[in-house]
mmCIF file with all atom_site columns, C-alpha atoms in Angstrom:
data_model
loop_
_atom_site.group_PDB
_atom_site.id
_atom_site.type_symbol
_atom_site.label_atom_id
_atom_site.label_alt_id
_atom_site.label_comp_id
_atom_site.label_asym_id
_atom_site.label_entity_id
_atom_site.label_seq_id
_atom_site.pdbx_PDB_ins_code
_atom_site.Cartn_x
_atom_site.Cartn_y
_atom_site.Cartn_z
_atom_site.occupancy
_atom_site.B_iso_or_equiv
_atom_site.pdbx_formal_charge
_atom_site.auth_seq_id
_atom_site.auth_comp_id
_atom_site.auth_asym_id
_atom_site.auth_atom_id
_atom_site.pdbx_PDB_model_num
ATOM 1   C CA . MET X 1 1   ? 0.515   -0.095 0.250   1.00 92.00 ? 799  MET X CA 1
ATOM 2   C CA . LEU X 1 2   ? 2.840   2.309  0.985   1.00 97.00 ? 800  LEU X CA 1
ATOM 3   C CA . ALA X 1 3   ? 4.648   1.448  -1.697  1.00 98.00 ? 801  ALA X CA 1
ATOM 4   C CA . SER X 1 4   ? 2.029   2.473  -3.828  1.00 97.00 ? 802  SER X CA 1
ATOM 5   C CA . LEU X 1 5   ? 1.365   5.937  -3.011  1.00 98.00 ? 803  LEU X CA 1
ATOM 6   C CA . GLN X 1 6   ? 5.504   6.368  -3.031  1.00 98.00 ? 804  GLN X CA 1
ATOM 7   C CA . ARG X 1 7   ? 4.991   5.623  -6.340  1.00 98.00 ? 805  ARG X CA 1
ATOM 8   C CA . GLN X 1 8   ? 2.602   8.010  -7.417  1.00 97.00 ? 806  GLN X CA 1
ATOM 9   C CA . LEU X 1 9   ? 4.109   10.723 -5.705  1.00 98.00 ? 807  LEU X CA 1
ATOM 10  C CA . GLU X 1 10  ? 7.543   10.200 -7.595  1.00 98.00 ? 808  GLU X CA 1
ATOM 11  C CA . ARG X 1 11  ? 5.035   10.235 -10.882 1.00 97.00 ? 809  ARG X CA 1
ATOM 12  C CA . ILE X 1 12  ? 4.090   13.459 -9.911  1.00 96.00 ? 810  ILE X CA 1
ATOM 13  C CA . TYR X 1 13  ? 7.183   14.973 -9.386  1.00 98.00 ? 811  TYR X CA 1
ATOM 14  C CA . GLU X 1 14  ? 9.314   13.227 -11.904 1.00 97.00 ? 812  GLU X CA 1
ATOM 15  C CA . ILE X 1 15  ? 11.607  11.799 -9.729  1.00 98.00 ? 813  ILE X CA 1
ATOM 16  C CA . LYS X 1 16  ? 13.144  8.629  -7.721  1.00 97.00 ? 814  LYS X CA 1
ATOM 17  C CA . ILE X 1 17  ? 14.625  7.014  -4.649  1.00 97.00 ? 815  ILE X CA 1
ATOM 18  C CA . PRO X 1 18  ? 17.294  3.983  -4.851  1.00 96.00 ? 816  PRO X CA 1
ATOM 19  C CA . HIS X 1 19  ? 14.844  2.818  -1.795  1.00 97.00 ? 817  HIS X CA 1
ATOM 20  C CA . SER X 1 20  ? 10.867  2.061  -1.242  1.00 98.00 ? 818  SER X CA 1
ATOM 21  C CA . VAL X 1 21  ? 9.628   2.979  1.889   1.00 98.00 ? 819  VAL X CA 1
ATOM 22  C CA . GLU X 1 22  ? 8.115   -0.514 3.160   1.00 98.00 ? 820  GLU X CA 1
ATOM 23  C CA . ASP X 1 23  ? 11.629  -1.636 3.758   1.00 98.00 ? 821  ASP X CA 1
ATOM 24  C CA . PHE X 1 24  ? 11.972  1.495  6.809   1.00 97.00 ? 822  PHE X CA 1
ATOM 25  C CA . LEU X 1 25  ? 8.051   1.268  7.966   1.00 98.00 ? 823  LEU X CA 1
ATOM 26  C CA . ILE X 1 26  ? 6.910   0.060  11.146  1.00 97.00 ? 824  ILE X CA 1
ATOM 27  C CA . THR X 1 27  ? 3.718   0.257  12.892  1.00 97.00 ? 825  THR X CA 1
ATOM 28  C CA . ASP X 1 28  ? 4.240   -0.865 16.287  1.00 94.00 ? 826  ASP X CA 1
ATOM 29  C CA . ILE X 1 29  ? 4.158   1.537  18.716  1.00 92.00 ? 827  ILE X CA 1
ATOM 30  C CA . ARG X 1 30  ? 6.317   -0.011 21.185  1.00 91.00 ? 828  ARG X CA 1
ATOM 31  C CA . LEU X 1 31  ? 8.866   -0.087 19.042  1.00 91.00 ? 829  LEU X CA 1
ATOM 32  C CA . LEU X 1 32  ? 8.579   3.769  17.894  1.00 90.00 ? 830  LEU X CA 1
ATOM 33  C CA . ASN X 1 33  ? 8.555   4.050  22.063  1.00 88.00 ? 831  ASN X CA 1
ATOM 34  C CA . ASP X 1 34  ? 12.111  1.817  22.431  1.00 89.00 ? 832  ASP X CA 1
ATOM 35  C CA . LEU X 1 35  ? 13.487  3.261  19.522  1.00 87.00 ? 833  LEU X CA 1
ATOM 36  C CA . GLN X 1 36  ? 12.743  6.761  20.456  1.00 85.00 ? 834  GLN X CA 1
ATOM 37  C CA . GLY X 1 37  ? 13.800  5.793  24.238  1.00 80.00 ? 835  GLY X CA 1
ATOM 38  C CA . ASN X 1 38  ? 10.704  6.722  25.489  1.00 72.00 ? 836  ASN X CA 1
ATOM 39  C CA . GLU X 1 39  ? 8.906   2.775  26.712  1.00 60.00 ? 837  GLU X CA 1
ATOM 40  C CA . LYS X 1 40  ? 6.767   5.213  29.813  1.00 53.00 ? 838  LYS X CA 1
ATOM 41  C CA . ALA X 1 41  ? 5.626   7.512  26.629  1.00 54.00 ? 839  ALA X CA 1
ATOM 42  C CA . ASP X 1 42  ? 2.008   8.086  26.238  1.00 58.00 ? 840  ASP X CA 1
ATOM 43  C CA . GLN X 1 43  ? 1.862   8.262  22.415  1.00 61.00 ? 841  GLN X CA 1
ATOM 44  C CA . SER X 1 44  ? -1.362  7.149  22.078  1.00 64.00 ? 842  SER X CA 1
ATOM 45  C CA . GLU X 1 45  ? -2.175  10.067 20.205  1.00 75.00 ? 843  GLU X CA 1
ATOM 46  C CA . ILE X 1 46  ? 0.016   9.109  17.085  1.00 89.00 ? 844  ILE X CA 1
ATOM 47  C CA . GLU X 1 47  ? -0.600  7.854  14.236  1.00 94.00 ? 845  GLU X CA 1
ATOM 48  C CA . GLU X 1 48  ? 2.585   8.669  11.990  1.00 96.00 ? 846  GLU X CA 1
ATOM 49  C CA . GLN X 1 49  ? 5.583   10.025 12.322  1.00 95.00 ? 847  GLN X CA 1
ATOM 50  C CA . LEU X 1 50  ? 9.067   9.918  10.735  1.00 96.00 ? 848  LEU X CA 1
ATOM 51  C CA . LEU X 1 51  ? 12.235  9.253  13.016  1.00 95.00 ? 849  LEU X CA 1
ATOM 52  C CA . VAL X 1 52  ? 14.912  10.038 11.839  1.00 92.00 ? 850  VAL X CA 1
ATOM 53  C CA . ILE X 1 53  ? 18.247  9.436  14.277  1.00 85.00 ? 851  ILE X CA 1
ATOM 54  C CA . GLN X 1 54  ? 22.077  10.172 13.589  1.00 80.00 ? 852  GLN X CA 1
ATOM 55  C CA . ASP X 1 55  ? 24.956  8.929  15.522  1.00 77.00 ? 853  ASP X CA 1
ATOM 56  C CA . GLY X 1 56  ? 27.887  10.634 13.732  1.00 75.00 ? 854  GLY X CA 1
ATOM 57  C CA . ASP X 1 57  ? 28.466  9.859  9.794   1.00 74.00 ? 855  ASP X CA 1
ATOM 58  C CA . SER X 1 58  ? 25.421  7.314  10.067  1.00 77.00 ? 856  SER X CA 1
ATOM 59  C CA . VAL X 1 59  ? 21.441  8.269  9.650   1.00 80.00 ? 857  VAL X CA 1
ATOM 60  C CA . ASP X 1 60  ? 19.032  5.683  10.696  1.00 89.00 ? 858  ASP X CA 1
ATOM 61  C CA . ILE X 1 61  ? 15.475  6.604  9.664   1.00 94.00 ? 859  ILE X CA 1
ATOM 62  C CA . ALA X 1 62  ? 11.964  4.691  10.449  1.00 96.00 ? 860  ALA X CA 1
ATOM 63  C CA . LEU X 1 63  ? 8.562   5.651  9.231   1.00 98.00 ? 861  LEU X CA 1
ATOM 64  C CA . PHE X 1 64  ? 5.526   4.710  11.491  1.00 98.00 ? 862  PHE X CA 1
ATOM 65  C CA . VAL X 1 65  ? 2.468   4.337  10.426  1.00 98.00 ? 863  VAL X CA 1
ATOM 66  C CA . ASP X 1 66  ? -0.131  2.870  12.713  1.00 97.00 ? 864  ASP X CA 1
ATOM 67  C CA . ASN X 1 67  ? -1.410  -1.088 12.463  1.00 96.00 ? 865  ASN X CA 1
ATOM 68  C CA . GLU X 1 68  ? -4.638  0.129  12.817  1.00 97.00 ? 866  GLU X CA 1
ATOM 69  C CA . ILE X 1 69  ? -4.621  3.060  9.881   1.00 98.00 ? 867  ILE X CA 1
ATOM 70  C CA . VAL X 1 70  ? -2.069  0.306  7.468   1.00 97.00 ? 868  VAL X CA 1
ATOM 71  C CA . ASN X 1 71  ? -4.836  -3.134 8.239   1.00 97.00 ? 869  ASN X CA 1
ATOM 72  C CA . ARG X 1 72  ? -7.938  -0.512 7.801   1.00 98.00 ? 870  ARG X CA 1
ATOM 73  C CA . LEU X 1 73  ? -6.784  0.945  4.393   1.00 98.00 ? 871  LEU X CA 1
ATOM 74  C CA . THR X 1 74  ? -6.067  -3.077 3.545   1.00 97.00 ? 872  THR X CA 1
ATOM 75  C CA . GLN X 1 75  ? -9.322  -3.136 3.507   1.00 98.00 ? 873  GLN X CA 1
ATOM 76  C CA . ASP X 1 76  ? -10.525 -0.537 2.210   1.00 98.00 ? 874  ASP X CA 1
ATOM 77  C CA . ASP X 1 77  ? -8.320  0.641  -0.221  1.00 98.00 ? 875  ASP X CA 1
ATOM 78  C CA . PRO X 1 78  ? -8.489  3.754  -1.656  1.00 98.00 ? 876  PRO X CA 1
ATOM 79  C CA . ARG X 1 79  ? -7.084  3.103  -4.486  1.00 96.00 ? 877  ARG X CA 1
ATOM 80  C CA . SER X 1 80  ? -10.172 1.496  -5.600  1.00 96.00 ? 878  SER X CA 1
ATOM 81  C CA . ARG X 1 81  ? -12.620 3.763  -4.280  1.00 97.00 ? 879  ARG X CA 1
ATOM 82  C CA . LEU X 1 82  ? -11.902 6.602  -2.064  1.00 97.00 ? 880  LEU X CA 1
ATOM 83  C CA . HIS X 1 83  ? -14.708 8.421  0.144   1.00 96.00 ? 881  HIS X CA 1
ATOM 84  C CA . ALA X 1 84  ? -15.203 9.639  3.711   1.00 94.00 ? 882  ALA X CA 1
ATOM 85  C CA . GLY X 1 85  ? -14.594 6.465  5.800   1.00 97.00 ? 883  GLY X CA 1
ATOM 86  C CA . ASN X 1 86  ? -11.316 6.246  4.241   1.00 97.00 ? 884  ASN X CA 1
ATOM 87  C CA . LEU X 1 87  ? -10.066 9.117  3.407   1.00 97.00 ? 885  LEU X CA 1
ATOM 88  C CA . SER X 1 88  ? -8.086  9.958  7.079   1.00 96.00 ? 886  SER X CA 1
ATOM 89  C CA . ASP X 1 89  ? -6.563  7.052  6.822   1.00 98.00 ? 887  ASP X CA 1
ATOM 90  C CA . TYR X 1 90  ? -5.511  7.813  3.464   1.00 98.00 ? 888  TYR X CA 1
ATOM 91  C CA . CYS X 1 91  ? -3.938  11.193 4.273   1.00 97.00 ? 889  CYS X CA 1
ATOM 92  C CA . THR X 1 92  ? -2.531  10.184 7.355   1.00 97.00 ? 890  THR X CA 1
ATOM 93  C CA . ALA X 1 93  ? -0.835  7.165  5.107   1.00 98.00 ? 891  ALA X CA 1
ATOM 94  C CA . MET X 1 94  ? 0.018   9.722  2.320   1.00 98.00 ? 892  MET X CA 1
ATOM 95  C CA . GLU X 1 95  ? 1.368   12.623 4.637   1.00 98.00 ? 893  GLU X CA 1
ATOM 96  C CA . GLY X 1 96  ? 3.892   9.776  5.775   1.00 98.00 ? 894  GLY X CA 1
ATOM 97  C CA . VAL X 1 97  ? 5.170   8.939  2.683   1.00 99.00 ? 895  VAL X CA 1
ATOM 98  C CA . SER X 1 98  ? 5.502   12.055 1.893   1.00 99.00 ? 896  SER X CA 1
ATOM 99  C CA . HIS X 1 99  ? 7.778   13.223 4.453   1.00 98.00 ? 897  HIS X CA 1
ATOM 100 C CA . PHE X 1 100 ? 9.884   9.923  3.933   1.00 98.00 ? 898  PHE X CA 1
ATOM 101 C CA . LEU X 1 101 ? 10.277  11.053 -0.039  1.00 98.00 ? 899  LEU X CA 1
ATOM 102 C CA . TYR X 1 102 ? 10.954  14.492 0.533   1.00 98.00 ? 900  TYR X CA 1
ATOM 103 C CA . LEU X 1 103 ? 13.683  14.160 2.990   1.00 97.00 ? 901  LEU X CA 1
ATOM 104 C CA . ILE X 1 104 ? 15.264  11.332 1.376   1.00 96.00 ? 902  ILE X CA 1
ATOM 105 C CA . TRP X 1 105 ? 14.654  12.959 -1.996  1.00 97.00 ? 903  TRP X CA 1
ATOM 106 C CA . ASN X 1 106 ? 16.511  15.996 -1.258  1.00 96.00 ? 904  ASN X CA 1
ATOM 107 C CA . ALA X 1 107 ? 19.599  14.030 1.252   1.00 93.00 ? 905  ALA X CA 1
ATOM 108 C CA . GLY X 1 108 ? 20.727  12.970 -2.121  1.00 94.00 ? 906  GLY X CA 1
ATOM 109 C CA . HIS X 1 109 ? 20.431  15.945 -3.692  1.00 94.00 ? 907  HIS X CA 1
ATOM 110 C CA . LYS X 1 110 ? 23.259  16.698 -0.257  1.00 92.00 ? 908  LYS X CA 1
ATOM 111 C CA . ARG X 1 111 ? 20.443  19.834 0.682   1.00 93.00 ? 909  ARG X CA 1
ATOM 112 C CA . GLY X 1 112 ? 18.615  19.402 4.294   1.00 90.00 ? 910  GLY X CA 1
ATOM 113 C CA . VAL X 1 113 ? 15.036  20.198 4.667   1.00 93.00 ? 911  VAL X CA 1
ATOM 114 C CA . SER X 1 114 ? 13.627  21.787 7.732   1.00 94.00 ? 912  SER X CA 1
ATOM 115 C CA . LEU X 1 115 ? 10.850  20.361 9.898   1.00 94.00 ? 913  LEU X CA 1
ATOM 116 C CA . MET X 1 116 ? 8.321   23.233 8.197   1.00 95.00 ? 914  MET X CA 1
ATOM 117 C CA . GLU X 1 117 ? 9.446   22.591 4.496   1.00 96.00 ? 915  GLU X CA 1
ATOM 118 C CA . LEU X 1 118 ? 8.478   18.389 5.301   1.00 96.00 ? 916  LEU X CA 1
ATOM 119 C CA . GLU X 1 119 ? 5.260   19.805 7.236   1.00 96.00 ? 917  GLU X CA 1
ATOM 120 C CA . MET X 1 120 ? 3.631   22.340 3.781   1.00 97.00 ? 918  MET X CA 1
ATOM 121 C CA . GLN X 1 121 ? 4.995   19.466 1.284   1.00 98.00 ? 919  GLN X CA 1
ATOM 122 C CA . ALA X 1 122 ? 2.312   16.754 3.245   1.00 98.00 ? 920  ALA X CA 1
ATOM 123 C CA . GLU X 1 123 ? 0.268   19.327 3.403   1.00 98.00 ? 921  GLU X CA 1
ATOM 124 C CA . ILE X 1 124 ? 0.169   19.764 -1.127  1.00 98.00 ? 922  ILE X CA 1
ATOM 125 C CA . ASP X 1 125 ? 1.289   15.719 -1.380  1.00 98.00 ? 923  ASP X CA 1
ATOM 126 C CA . LYS X 1 126 ? -2.521  15.361 0.866   1.00 98.00 ? 924  LYS X CA 1
ATOM 127 C CA . TYR X 1 127 ? -4.702  17.398 -1.397  1.00 97.00 ? 925  TYR X CA 1
ATOM 128 C CA . VAL X 1 128 ? -2.403  16.884 -5.087  1.00 97.00 ? 926  VAL X CA 1
ATOM 129 C CA . SER X 1 129 ? -2.596  13.109 -4.496  1.00 97.00 ? 927  SER X CA 1
ATOM 130 C CA . THR X 1 130 ? -6.551  13.145 -3.201  1.00 97.00 ? 928  THR X CA 1
ATOM 131 C CA . ALA X 1 131 ? -8.198  15.205 -5.811  1.00 95.00 ? 929  ALA X CA 1
ATOM 132 C CA . PHE X 1 132 ? -5.883  13.295 -8.501  1.00 93.00 ? 930  PHE X CA 1
ATOM 133 C CA . LEU X 1 133 ? -7.043  9.958  -7.257  1.00 96.00 ? 931  LEU X CA 1
ATOM 134 C CA . PHE X 1 134 ? -11.183 11.572 -6.615  1.00 95.00 ? 932  PHE X CA 1
ATOM 135 C CA . GLY X 1 135 ? -10.315 12.878 -10.247 1.00 91.00 ? 933  GLY X CA 1
ATOM 136 C CA . LYS X 1 136 ? -9.343  9.202  -11.669 1.00 93.00 ? 934  LYS X CA 1
ATOM 137 C CA . GLN X 1 137 ? -12.282 7.888  -9.925  1.00 95.00 ? 935  GLN X CA 1
ATOM 138 C CA . GLY X 1 138 ? -14.659 10.282 -11.175 1.00 91.00 ? 936  GLY X CA 1
ATOM 139 C CA . SER X 1 139 ? -14.396 10.636 -14.295 1.00 84.00 ? 937  SER X CA 1
ATOM 140 C CA . GLY X 1 140 ? -12.582 13.846 -13.544 1.00 82.00 ? 938  GLY X CA 1
ATOM 141 C CA . ARG X 1 141 ? -15.099 15.121 -11.211 1.00 86.00 ? 939  ARG X CA 1
ATOM 142 C CA . ILE X 1 142 ? -13.477 16.098 -7.578  1.00 89.00 ? 940  ILE X CA 1
ATOM 143 C CA . PRO X 1 143 ? -15.101 16.908 -4.816  1.00 90.00 ? 941  PRO X CA 1
ATOM 144 C CA . SER X 1 144 ? -15.821 20.348 -4.084  1.00 89.00 ? 942  SER X CA 1
ATOM 145 C CA . ASN X 1 145 ? -15.542 20.809 -0.057  1.00 92.00 ? 943  ASN X CA 1
ATOM 146 C CA . LEU X 1 146 ? -12.167 18.780 -0.496  1.00 93.00 ? 944  LEU X CA 1
ATOM 147 C CA . TYR X 1 147 ? -10.367 22.154 -0.183  1.00 95.00 ? 945  TYR X CA 1
ATOM 148 C CA . ARG X 1 148 ? -12.199 23.266 2.809   1.00 94.00 ? 946  ARG X CA 1
ATOM 149 C CA . TRP X 1 149 ? -11.911 19.457 4.499   1.00 93.00 ? 947  TRP X CA 1
ATOM 150 C CA . LEU X 1 150 ? -8.662  19.492 3.858   1.00 94.00 ? 948  LEU X CA 1
ATOM 151 C CA . PHE X 1 151 ? -7.207  23.295 5.276   1.00 95.00 ? 949  PHE X CA 1
ATOM 152 C CA . ASP X 1 152 ? -10.380 24.813 6.672   1.00 90.00 ? 950  ASP X CA 1
ATOM 153 C CA . LYS X 1 153 ? -10.436 23.210 10.215  1.00 82.00 ? 951  LYS X CA 1
ATOM 154 C CA . PRO X 1 154 ? -6.915  21.185 10.884  1.00 83.00 ? 952  PRO X CA 1
ATOM 155 C CA . VAL X 1 155 ? -7.391  19.442 13.611  1.00 84.00 ? 953  VAL X CA 1
ATOM 156 C CA . PHE X 1 156 ? -3.436  19.217 15.484  1.00 83.00 ? 954  PHE X CA 1
ATOM 157 C CA . ASN X 1 157 ? -2.220  16.967 18.361  1.00 79.00 ? 955  ASN X CA 1
ATOM 158 C CA . SER X 1 158 ? -2.751  17.612 21.957  1.00 79.00 ? 956  SER X CA 1
ATOM 159 C CA . SER X 1 159 ? 0.223   17.049 23.093  1.00 80.00 ? 957  SER X CA 1
ATOM 160 C CA . LEU X 1 160 ? 2.137   19.573 20.810  1.00 84.00 ? 958  LEU X CA 1
ATOM 161 C CA . ASP X 1 161 ? 4.739   21.656 21.846  1.00 88.00 ? 959  ASP X CA 1
ATOM 162 C CA . ARG X 1 162 ? 3.940   25.654 21.261  1.00 91.00 ? 960  ARG X CA 1
ATOM 163 C CA . THR X 1 163 ? 7.220   25.601 18.961  1.00 93.00 ? 961  THR X CA 1
ATOM 164 C CA . SER X 1 164 ? 5.474   22.627 17.248  1.00 90.00 ? 962  SER X CA 1
ATOM 165 C CA . LEU X 1 165 ? 1.604   23.852 17.200  1.00 92.00 ? 963  LEU X CA 1
ATOM 166 C CA . GLU X 1 166 ? 3.247   27.314 15.558  1.00 94.00 ? 964  GLU X CA 1
ATOM 167 C CA . ARG X 1 167 ? 5.243   25.292 13.050  1.00 94.00 ? 965  ARG X CA 1
ATOM 168 C CA . TYR X 1 168 ? 2.575   22.875 11.853  1.00 93.00 ? 966  TYR X CA 1
ATOM 169 C CA . ARG X 1 169 ? 0.167   26.415 11.619  1.00 94.00 ? 967  ARG X CA 1
ATOM 170 C CA . ASP X 1 170 ? 2.270   27.366 9.462   1.00 95.00 ? 968  ASP X CA 1
ATOM 171 C CA . ALA X 1 171 ? 2.744   24.717 6.666   1.00 96.00 ? 969  ALA X CA 1
ATOM 172 C CA . ASN X 1 172 ? -0.708  24.063 6.768   1.00 95.00 ? 970  ASN X CA 1
ATOM 173 C CA . TYR X 1 173 ? -0.961  28.239 6.034   1.00 95.00 ? 971  TYR X CA 1
ATOM 174 C CA . TYR X 1 174 ? 1.348   28.686 3.336   1.00 96.00 ? 972  TYR X CA 1
ATOM 175 C CA . ALA X 1 175 ? -0.022  25.003 1.804   1.00 97.00 ? 973  ALA X CA 1
ATOM 176 C CA . SER X 1 176 ? -4.022  26.207 1.711   1.00 97.00 ? 974  SER X CA 1
ATOM 177 C CA . LYS X 1 177 ? -2.858  29.390 -0.206  1.00 96.00 ? 975  LYS X CA 1
ATOM 178 C CA . TYR X 1 178 ? -0.806  27.146 -1.970  1.00 97.00 ? 976  TYR X CA 1
ATOM 179 C CA . CYS X 1 179 ? -3.256  24.328 -2.951  1.00 96.00 ? 977  CYS X CA 1
ATOM 180 C CA . ALA X 1 180 ? -5.710  26.955 -3.020  1.00 95.00 ? 978  ALA X CA 1
ATOM 181 C CA . ARG X 1 181 ? -3.882  28.589 -6.324  1.00 94.00 ? 979  ARG X CA 1
ATOM 182 C CA . LEU X 1 182 ? -3.360  25.186 -7.936  1.00 94.00 ? 980  LEU X CA 1
ATOM 183 C CA . GLU X 1 183 ? -7.242  24.568 -7.269  1.00 93.00 ? 981  GLU X CA 1
ATOM 184 C CA . ASN X 1 184 ? -8.141  28.101 -9.241  1.00 91.00 ? 982  ASN X CA 1
ATOM 185 C CA . ARG X 1 185 ? -6.058  28.222 -11.939 1.00 90.00 ? 983  ARG X CA 1
ATOM 186 C CA . TYR X 1 186 ? -6.076  24.176 -12.875 1.00 89.00 ? 984  TYR X CA 1
ATOM 187 C CA . LEU X 1 187 ? -8.987  22.369 -11.337 1.00 86.00 ? 985  LEU X CA 1
ATOM 188 C CA . LYS X 1 188 ? -11.709 24.531 -11.901 1.00 81.00 ? 986  LYS X CA 1
ATOM 189 C CA . ARG X 1 189 ? -10.656 24.548 -15.658 1.00 74.00 ? 987  ARG X CA 1
ATOM 190 C CA . THR X 1 190 ? -11.177 22.364 -17.732 1.00 59.00 ? 988  THR X CA 1
ATOM 191 C CA . GLY X 1 191 ? -7.655  22.085 -19.263 1.00 60.00 ? 989  GLY X CA 1
ATOM 192 C CA . GLN X 1 192 ? -4.552  21.543 -17.087 1.00 68.00 ? 990  GLN X CA 1
ATOM 193 C CA . SER X 1 193 ? -1.500  22.220 -18.492 1.00 70.00 ? 991  SER X CA 1
ATOM 194 C CA . GLY X 1 194 ? 0.647   23.441 -16.095 1.00 88.00 ? 992  GLY X CA 1
ATOM 195 C CA . MET X 1 195 ? -0.208  21.900 -13.509 1.00 92.00 ? 993  MET X CA 1
ATOM 196 C CA . PHE X 1 196 ? 2.800   18.898 -13.037 1.00 93.00 ? 994  PHE X CA 1
ATOM 197 C CA . ASN X 1 197 ? 5.166   21.701 -14.436 1.00 94.00 ? 995  ASN X CA 1
ATOM 198 C CA . ASP X 1 198 ? 4.077   23.767 -11.462 1.00 95.00 ? 996  ASP X CA 1
ATOM 199 C CA . LEU X 1 199 ? 3.870   21.641 -8.917  1.00 97.00 ? 997  LEU X CA 1
ATOM 200 C CA . ARG X 1 200 ? 7.670   20.107 -9.540  1.00 97.00 ? 998  ARG X CA 1
ATOM 201 C CA . ARG X 1 201 ? 8.699   23.052 -9.566  1.00 96.00 ? 999  ARG X CA 1
ATOM 202 C CA . LEU X 1 202 ? 7.677   24.219 -6.184  1.00 97.00 ? 1000 LEU X CA 1
ATOM 203 C CA . TYR X 1 203 ? 9.437   20.502 -4.951  1.00 98.00 ? 1001 TYR X CA 1
ATOM 204 C CA . ARG X 1 204 ? 12.481  21.146 -5.988  1.00 97.00 ? 1002 ARG X CA 1
ATOM 205 C CA . LEU X 1 205 ? 13.029  25.200 -3.813  1.00 96.00 ? 1003 LEU X CA 1
ATOM 206 C CA . THR X 1 206 ? 13.819  25.481 -0.417  1.00 88.00 ? 1004 THR X CA 1
ATOM 207 C CA . ASN X 1 207 ? 13.260  27.439 2.933   1.00 85.00 ? 1005 ASN X CA 1
ATOM 208 C CA . HIS X 1 208 ? 12.372  31.292 1.825   1.00 90.00 ? 1006 HIS X CA 1
ATOM 209 C CA . ALA X 1 209 ? 11.969  30.421 -1.991  1.00 94.00 ? 1007 ALA X CA 1
ATOM 210 C CA . LYS X 1 210 ? 9.084   27.230 -1.514  1.00 94.00 ? 1008 LYS X CA 1
ATOM 211 C CA . ILE X 1 211 ? 7.311   29.380 0.664   1.00 93.00 ? 1009 ILE X CA 1
ATOM 212 C CA . SER X 1 212 ? 7.587   32.932 -1.381  1.00 94.00 ? 1010 SER X CA 1
ATOM 213 C CA . CYS X 1 213 ? 6.803   30.425 -4.413  1.00 93.00 ? 1011 CYS X CA 1
ATOM 214 C CA . ALA X 1 214 ? 3.604   28.688 -2.073  1.00 92.00 ? 1012 ALA X CA 1
ATOM 215 C CA . VAL X 1 215 ? 2.037   32.481 -1.431  1.00 90.00 ? 1013 VAL X CA 1
ATOM 216 C CA . ALA X 1 216 ? 2.835   34.534 -4.728  1.00 88.00 ? 1014 ALA X CA 1
ATOM 217 C CA . GLU X 1 217 ? -0.525  35.486 -6.417  1.00 73.00 ? 1015 GLU X CA 1
ATOM 218 C CA . HIS X 1 218 ? 1.229   34.238 -10.169 1.00 62.00 ? 1016 HIS X CA 1
#
């Protein structure tokens, strides 16, 4: 399932990495706690998390997606039919895959990425991938409330500290500005010429250039 989501993003952005996300996937919260050294921590609210552990020159990566989410997506495959009942789980899984792919791709180009960039790109990837999937399954029709569902009333983990909460809010804001432009410029029109070039250009930008491009009016 997650490898398929990775391939979907790779096609959209015309990129390729030499790793499969499923080789780095963990689904047991106890293993995540062990890797983080938080055996007694309450992480019951965590559904997805990219774990990066650096030890000298070596870096270990793992992607946690809760086992219940993986099981539900296997039983109710959004690739066959995406609907209100599996949309949230699909977005959670896509967020994790987006984090993994964006980090690995940038590392392969000797570029660092900020946590805010990771979150912003994931918000964009959730919108774009769901829009494309709905369009594919609905003969080009995309739910009119998709943008509002993803961006109007975001829900953040209640355990986030102030700095993390501000980062998530900023990422949601910048991504919402960019996706609103995508929707108005391409998805609400019959022709989508240029949309992939737009997406691929933003994907390859970093830091302030990425934010400036996202909020630009043109």
